[in-house]
Coordinates of C-alpha atoms in Angstrom, one line a residue:
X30 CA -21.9 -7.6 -23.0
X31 CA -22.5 -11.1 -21.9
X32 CA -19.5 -12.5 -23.6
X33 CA -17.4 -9.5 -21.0
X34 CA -19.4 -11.0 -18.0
X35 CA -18.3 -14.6 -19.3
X36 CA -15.1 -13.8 -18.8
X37 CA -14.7 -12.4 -15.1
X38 CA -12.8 -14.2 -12.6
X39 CA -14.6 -15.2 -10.2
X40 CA -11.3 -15.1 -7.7
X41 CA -9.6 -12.2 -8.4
X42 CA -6.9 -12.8 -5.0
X43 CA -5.4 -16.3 -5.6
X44 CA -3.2 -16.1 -2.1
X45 CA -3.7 -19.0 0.0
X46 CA -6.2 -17.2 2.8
X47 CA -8.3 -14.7 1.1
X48 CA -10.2 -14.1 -2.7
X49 CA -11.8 -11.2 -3.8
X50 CA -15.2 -11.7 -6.1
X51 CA -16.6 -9.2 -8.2
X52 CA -19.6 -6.7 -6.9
X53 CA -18.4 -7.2 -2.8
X54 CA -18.0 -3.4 -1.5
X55 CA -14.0 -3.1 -2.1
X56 CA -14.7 -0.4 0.9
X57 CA -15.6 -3.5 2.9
X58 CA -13.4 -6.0 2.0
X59 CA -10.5 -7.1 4.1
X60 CA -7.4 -9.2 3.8
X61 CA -6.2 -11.7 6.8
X62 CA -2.3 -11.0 7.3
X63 CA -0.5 -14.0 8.3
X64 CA -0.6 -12.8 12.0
X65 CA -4.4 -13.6 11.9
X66 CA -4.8 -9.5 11.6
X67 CA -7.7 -8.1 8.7
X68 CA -6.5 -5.2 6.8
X69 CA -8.9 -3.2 4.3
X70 CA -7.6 -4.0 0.8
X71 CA -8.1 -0.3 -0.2
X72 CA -6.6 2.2 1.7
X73 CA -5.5 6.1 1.8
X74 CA -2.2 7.5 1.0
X75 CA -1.1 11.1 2.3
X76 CA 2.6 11.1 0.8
X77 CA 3.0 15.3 0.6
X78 CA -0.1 15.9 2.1
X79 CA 0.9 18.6 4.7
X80 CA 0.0 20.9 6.4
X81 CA -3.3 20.9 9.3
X82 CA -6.0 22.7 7.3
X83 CA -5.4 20.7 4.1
X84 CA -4.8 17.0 6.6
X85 CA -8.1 18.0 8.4
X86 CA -10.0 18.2 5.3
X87 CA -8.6 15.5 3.0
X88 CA -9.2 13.1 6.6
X89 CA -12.5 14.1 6.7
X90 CA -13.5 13.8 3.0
X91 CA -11.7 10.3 3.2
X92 CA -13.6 8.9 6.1
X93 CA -16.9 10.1 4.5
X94 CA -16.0 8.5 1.5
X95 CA -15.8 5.3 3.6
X96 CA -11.7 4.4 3.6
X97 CA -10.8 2.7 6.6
X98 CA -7.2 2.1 6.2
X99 CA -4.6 5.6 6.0
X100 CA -1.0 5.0 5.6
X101 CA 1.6 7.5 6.5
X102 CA 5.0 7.5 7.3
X103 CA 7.1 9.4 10.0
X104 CA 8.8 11.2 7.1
X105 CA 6.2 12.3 5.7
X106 CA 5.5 15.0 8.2
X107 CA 1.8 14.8 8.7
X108 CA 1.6 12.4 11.7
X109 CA 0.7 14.9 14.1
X110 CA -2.1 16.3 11.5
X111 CA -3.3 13.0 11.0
X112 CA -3.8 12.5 14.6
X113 CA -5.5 15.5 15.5
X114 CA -7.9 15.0 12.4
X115 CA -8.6 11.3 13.4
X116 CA -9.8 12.8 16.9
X117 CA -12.0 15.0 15.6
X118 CA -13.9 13.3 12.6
X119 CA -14.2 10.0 13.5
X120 CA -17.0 10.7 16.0
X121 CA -18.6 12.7 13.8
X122 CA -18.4 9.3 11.2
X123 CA -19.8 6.9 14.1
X124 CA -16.3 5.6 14.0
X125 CA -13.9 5.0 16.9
X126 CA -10.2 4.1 16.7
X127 CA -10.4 0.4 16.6
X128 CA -12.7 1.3 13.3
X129 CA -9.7 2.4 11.1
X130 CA -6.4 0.8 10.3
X131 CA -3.5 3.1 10.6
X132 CA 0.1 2.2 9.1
X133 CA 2.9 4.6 9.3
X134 CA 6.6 3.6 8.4
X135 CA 10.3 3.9 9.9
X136 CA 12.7 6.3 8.5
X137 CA 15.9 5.5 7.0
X138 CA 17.6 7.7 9.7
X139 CA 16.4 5.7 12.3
X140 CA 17.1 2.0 11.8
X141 CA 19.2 0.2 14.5
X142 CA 19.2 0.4 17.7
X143 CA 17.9 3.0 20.3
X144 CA 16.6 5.1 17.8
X145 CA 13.9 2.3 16.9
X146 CA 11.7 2.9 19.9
X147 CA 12.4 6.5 19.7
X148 CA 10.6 6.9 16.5
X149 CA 7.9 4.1 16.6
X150 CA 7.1 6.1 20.0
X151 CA 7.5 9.3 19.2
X152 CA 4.9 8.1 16.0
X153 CA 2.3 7.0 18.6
X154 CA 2.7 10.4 20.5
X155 CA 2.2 12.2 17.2
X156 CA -1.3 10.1 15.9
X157 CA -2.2 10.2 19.4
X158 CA -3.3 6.5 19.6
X159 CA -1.9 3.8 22.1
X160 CA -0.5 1.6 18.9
X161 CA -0.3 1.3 15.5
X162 CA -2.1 -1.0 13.3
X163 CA 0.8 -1.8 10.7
X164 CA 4.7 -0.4 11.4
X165 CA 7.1 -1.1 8.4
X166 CA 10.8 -0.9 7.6
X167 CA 10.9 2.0 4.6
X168 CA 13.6 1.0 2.9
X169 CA 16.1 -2.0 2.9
X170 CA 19.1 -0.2 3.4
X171 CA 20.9 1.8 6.0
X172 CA 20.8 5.0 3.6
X173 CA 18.8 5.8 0.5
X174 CA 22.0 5.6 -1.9
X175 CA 23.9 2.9 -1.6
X176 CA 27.0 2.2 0.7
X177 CA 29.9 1.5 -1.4
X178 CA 30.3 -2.3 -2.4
X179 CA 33.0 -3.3 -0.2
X180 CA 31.1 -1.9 2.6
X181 CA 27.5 -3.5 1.7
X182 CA 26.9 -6.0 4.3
X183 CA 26.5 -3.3 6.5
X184 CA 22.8 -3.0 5.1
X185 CA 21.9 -6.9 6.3
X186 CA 23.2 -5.9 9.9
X187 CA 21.0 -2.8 9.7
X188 CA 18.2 -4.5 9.0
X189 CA 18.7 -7.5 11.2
X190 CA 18.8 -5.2 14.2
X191 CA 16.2 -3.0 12.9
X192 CA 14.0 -6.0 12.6
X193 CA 14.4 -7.1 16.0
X194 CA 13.8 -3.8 17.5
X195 CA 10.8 -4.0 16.2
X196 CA 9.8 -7.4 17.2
X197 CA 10.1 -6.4 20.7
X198 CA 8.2 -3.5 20.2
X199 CA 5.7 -5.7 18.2
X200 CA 6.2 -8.5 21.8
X201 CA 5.3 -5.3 23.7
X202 CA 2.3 -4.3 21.9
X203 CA 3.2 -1.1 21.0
X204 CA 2.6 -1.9 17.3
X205 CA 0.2 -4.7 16.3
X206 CA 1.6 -5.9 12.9
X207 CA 5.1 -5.2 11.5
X208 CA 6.0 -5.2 7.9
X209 CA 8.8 -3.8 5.0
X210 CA 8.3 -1.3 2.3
X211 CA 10.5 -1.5 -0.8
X212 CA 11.9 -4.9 -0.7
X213 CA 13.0 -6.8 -3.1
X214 CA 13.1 -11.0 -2.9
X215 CA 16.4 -10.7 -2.4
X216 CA 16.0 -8.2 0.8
X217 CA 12.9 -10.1 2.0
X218 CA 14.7 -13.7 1.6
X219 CA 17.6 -12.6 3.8
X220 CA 15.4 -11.4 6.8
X221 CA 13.0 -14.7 6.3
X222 CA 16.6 -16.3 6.9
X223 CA 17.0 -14.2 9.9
X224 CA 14.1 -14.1 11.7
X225 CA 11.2 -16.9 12.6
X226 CA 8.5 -13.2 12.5
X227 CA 7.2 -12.8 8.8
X228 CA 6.2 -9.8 8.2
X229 CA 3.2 -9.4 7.2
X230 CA 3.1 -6.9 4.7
X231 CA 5.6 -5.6 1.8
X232 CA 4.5 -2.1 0.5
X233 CA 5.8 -1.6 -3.2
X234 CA 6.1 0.4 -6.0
X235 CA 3.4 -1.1 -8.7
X236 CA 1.5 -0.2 -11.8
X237 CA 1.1 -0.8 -15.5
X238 CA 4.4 0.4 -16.2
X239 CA 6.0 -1.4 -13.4
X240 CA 4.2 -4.5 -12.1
X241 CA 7.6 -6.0 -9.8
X242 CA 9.5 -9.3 -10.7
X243 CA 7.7 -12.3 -10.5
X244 CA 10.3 -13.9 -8.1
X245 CA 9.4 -11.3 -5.8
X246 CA 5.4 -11.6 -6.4
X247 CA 5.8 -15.9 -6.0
X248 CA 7.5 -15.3 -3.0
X249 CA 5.0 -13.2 -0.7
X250 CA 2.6 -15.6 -2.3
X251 CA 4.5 -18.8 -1.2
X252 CA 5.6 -16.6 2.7
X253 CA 2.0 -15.5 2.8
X254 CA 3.1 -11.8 3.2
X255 CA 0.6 -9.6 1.3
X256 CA 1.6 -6.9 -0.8
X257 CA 0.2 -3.8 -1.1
X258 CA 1.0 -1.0 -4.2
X259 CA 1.8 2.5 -3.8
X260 CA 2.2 4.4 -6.7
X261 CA -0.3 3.3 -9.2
X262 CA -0.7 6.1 -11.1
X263 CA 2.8 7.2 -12.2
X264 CA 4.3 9.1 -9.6
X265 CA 3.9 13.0 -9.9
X266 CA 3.3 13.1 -13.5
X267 CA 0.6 10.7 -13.2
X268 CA 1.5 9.3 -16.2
X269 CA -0.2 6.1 -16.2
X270 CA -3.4 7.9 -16.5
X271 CA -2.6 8.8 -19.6
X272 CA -1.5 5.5 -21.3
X273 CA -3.6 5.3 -24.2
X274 CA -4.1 1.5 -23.3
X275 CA -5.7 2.3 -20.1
X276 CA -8.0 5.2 -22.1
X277 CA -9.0 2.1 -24.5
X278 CA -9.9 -0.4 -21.4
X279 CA -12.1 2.5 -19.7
X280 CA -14.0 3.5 -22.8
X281 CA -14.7 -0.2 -23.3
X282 CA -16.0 -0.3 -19.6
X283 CA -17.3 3.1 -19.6
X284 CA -20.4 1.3 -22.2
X285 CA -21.3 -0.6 -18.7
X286 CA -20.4 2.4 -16.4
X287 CA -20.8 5.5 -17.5
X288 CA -19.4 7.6 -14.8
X289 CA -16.1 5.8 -14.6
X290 CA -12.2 7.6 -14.5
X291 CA -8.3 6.3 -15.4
X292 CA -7.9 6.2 -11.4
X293 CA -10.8 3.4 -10.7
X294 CA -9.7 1.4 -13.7
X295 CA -5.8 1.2 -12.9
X296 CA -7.1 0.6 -8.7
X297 CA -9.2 -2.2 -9.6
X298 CA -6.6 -3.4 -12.2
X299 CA -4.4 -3.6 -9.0
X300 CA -7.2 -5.4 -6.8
X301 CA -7.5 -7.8 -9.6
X302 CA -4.0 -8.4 -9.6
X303 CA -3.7 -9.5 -6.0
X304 CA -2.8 -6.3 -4.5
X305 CA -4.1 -4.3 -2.1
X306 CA -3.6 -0.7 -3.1
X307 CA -3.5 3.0 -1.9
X308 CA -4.9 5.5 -3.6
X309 CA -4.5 9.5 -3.3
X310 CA -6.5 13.1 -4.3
X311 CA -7.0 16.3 -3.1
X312 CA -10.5 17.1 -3.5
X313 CA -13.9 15.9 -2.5
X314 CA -15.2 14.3 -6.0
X315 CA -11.6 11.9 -6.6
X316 CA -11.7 11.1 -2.9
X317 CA -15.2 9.4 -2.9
X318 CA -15.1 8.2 -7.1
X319 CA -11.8 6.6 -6.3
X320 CA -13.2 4.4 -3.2
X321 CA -15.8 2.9 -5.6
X322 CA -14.6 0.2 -7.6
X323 CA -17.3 -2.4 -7.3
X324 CA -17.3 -2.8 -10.7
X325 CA -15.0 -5.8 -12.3
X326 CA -12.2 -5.5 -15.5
X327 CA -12.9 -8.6 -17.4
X328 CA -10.1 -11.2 -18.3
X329 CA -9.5 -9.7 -21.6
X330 CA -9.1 -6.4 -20.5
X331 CA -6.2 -7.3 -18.1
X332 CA -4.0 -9.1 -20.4
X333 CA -4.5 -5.6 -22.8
X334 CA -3.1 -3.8 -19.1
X335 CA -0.8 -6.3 -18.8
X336 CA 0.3 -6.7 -22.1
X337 CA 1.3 -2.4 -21.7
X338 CA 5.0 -2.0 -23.2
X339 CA 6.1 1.1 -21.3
X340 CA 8.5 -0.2 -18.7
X341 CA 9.2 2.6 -16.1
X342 CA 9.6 3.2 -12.7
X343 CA 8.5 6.5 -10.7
X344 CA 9.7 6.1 -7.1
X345 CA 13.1 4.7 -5.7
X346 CA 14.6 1.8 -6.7
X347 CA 15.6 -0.6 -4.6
X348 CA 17.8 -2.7 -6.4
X349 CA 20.7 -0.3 -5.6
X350 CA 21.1 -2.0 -2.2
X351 CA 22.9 -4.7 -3.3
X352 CA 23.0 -6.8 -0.1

């Protein structure tokens, strides 16, 4: 046991602005974007959590769990839910709005032009709140399948005008930070190019079957633009949970902490790896377990995570958008 507490790093973050030790309450623990801006480094997912009796309950079991940060997405058909839950538990948490950090996302269907400012207001009319905390770019093409080679440029121009929609919007205070979801270097490198506003945040796909290039981890790092994983446990089969390796690094751990699941190990293997992450569950007990990881995964145990063969991605793939 003291050779495992030997080995713990005693900066998990290496960015250039924040680190993350062992045994701070994760709940707690914030991030400094590069606008100046803190963001929790754990947050709450509701991708296909619909519906207002189910929203209403999962909010409330999330808030008294302690999550401050809830990501959703105008797609994902739950803002209006979300909104009218927020109202109604947060007083009964002690909270009020500022307390929380809300992020919800632009549709593919709406890049460019007009229909910008339609959505990012019709989002604030749905969570009921005078601005959102964190407004990103979904995905970094005009469509979800990809236009046809010869006419590929057209996703730059998208997102050039996309981006400055929302820079406005940003100038006007509707939204407070702006960032991108699913980008690759590649797709993040041409709007750096384009546009003196970083965002501040790129929200991928990440886990121990899929853990993103390492151009496109060393340069956030080097733009100061903070990523943040969705996904970590395998898309809807879960199936990271079930990697054997995982099972092996949570029985070791699980001789320090008994009461320990798959989830908290693969969240803090994200924290540990200098993401922030977003978790998801259904019910009461995985809601409140999976907010506690102040507990640390020693050195050895993340090169076995890291060292996981299985090579897979879940979600969408971005590398389709070629341009």
């Amino acid at each position: 046991m003291e050779e495992e507490e030997e080995e713990v790093d005693e900066q998990s973050y290496d960015g250039t602005r924040n680190s993350l030790k062992p045994f701070r309450k994760v709940k707690d623990t914030k991030i400094t974007l590069n606008n100046g801006i803190q963001m929790p480094v754990l947050g709450f997912g509701t991708y296909k959590i619909q519906g207002l009796e189910d929203v209403y309950q999962i909010i409330k079991f999330a808030l008294s769990a302690g999550y401050k940060l809830f990501d959703t997405a105008s797609n994902y058909y739950n803002e209006r839910d979300i909104g009218t839950s927020m109202a109604a538990h947060l007083p009964d948490n002690n909270l009020e709005r500022d307390d929380v950090f809300i992020i919800s996302k632009l549709a593919t269907q709406d890049q460019c032009g007009t229909n910008v400012r339609k959505a990012v207001l019709k989002s604030m009319k749905n969570l009921m709140m005078e601005q959102i905390d964190l407004y990103l770019v979904h995905w970094p093409g005009g469509s979800i399948a990809d236009i046809p080679d010869d006419e590929s440029p057209k996703h730059r121009s998208v997102r050039h005008d996309t981006w400055q929609q929302l820079v406005r919007l940003l100038e006007e205070e509707k939204l407070r930070s702006i960032g991108v979801s699913n980008f690759c270097a590649r797709h993040l490198g041409d709007l750096l190019d384009f546009s003196s506003v970083k965002p501040v945040v790129n929200q991928v796909e990440f886990h121990p079957h899929y853990r993103q290039p390492q151009e496109l981890i060393d340069l956030c790092k080097e733009q100061d633009i903070f990523l943040q994983a969705y996904g970590l446990f395998g898309g809807g089969e879960n199936a990271v949970l079930f990697d054997p390796v995982i099972i092996e690094v949570l029985t070791a751990i699980r001789r320090r902490i008994h009461y320990l699941s798959t989830a908290q190990v693969i969240l803090r293997w994200g924290l540990q790896s200098g993401f922030g992450v977003l978790t998801k569950a259904m019910d009461y007990t995985p809601i409140h377990l999976n907010a506690d990881l102040d507990f640390y995964i020693t050195k050895r145990q993340m090169n076995q995570i890291n060292a996981i063969s299985t090579r897979r991605k879940y979600y969408w793939d971005p590398e389709a958008i070629l341009h």
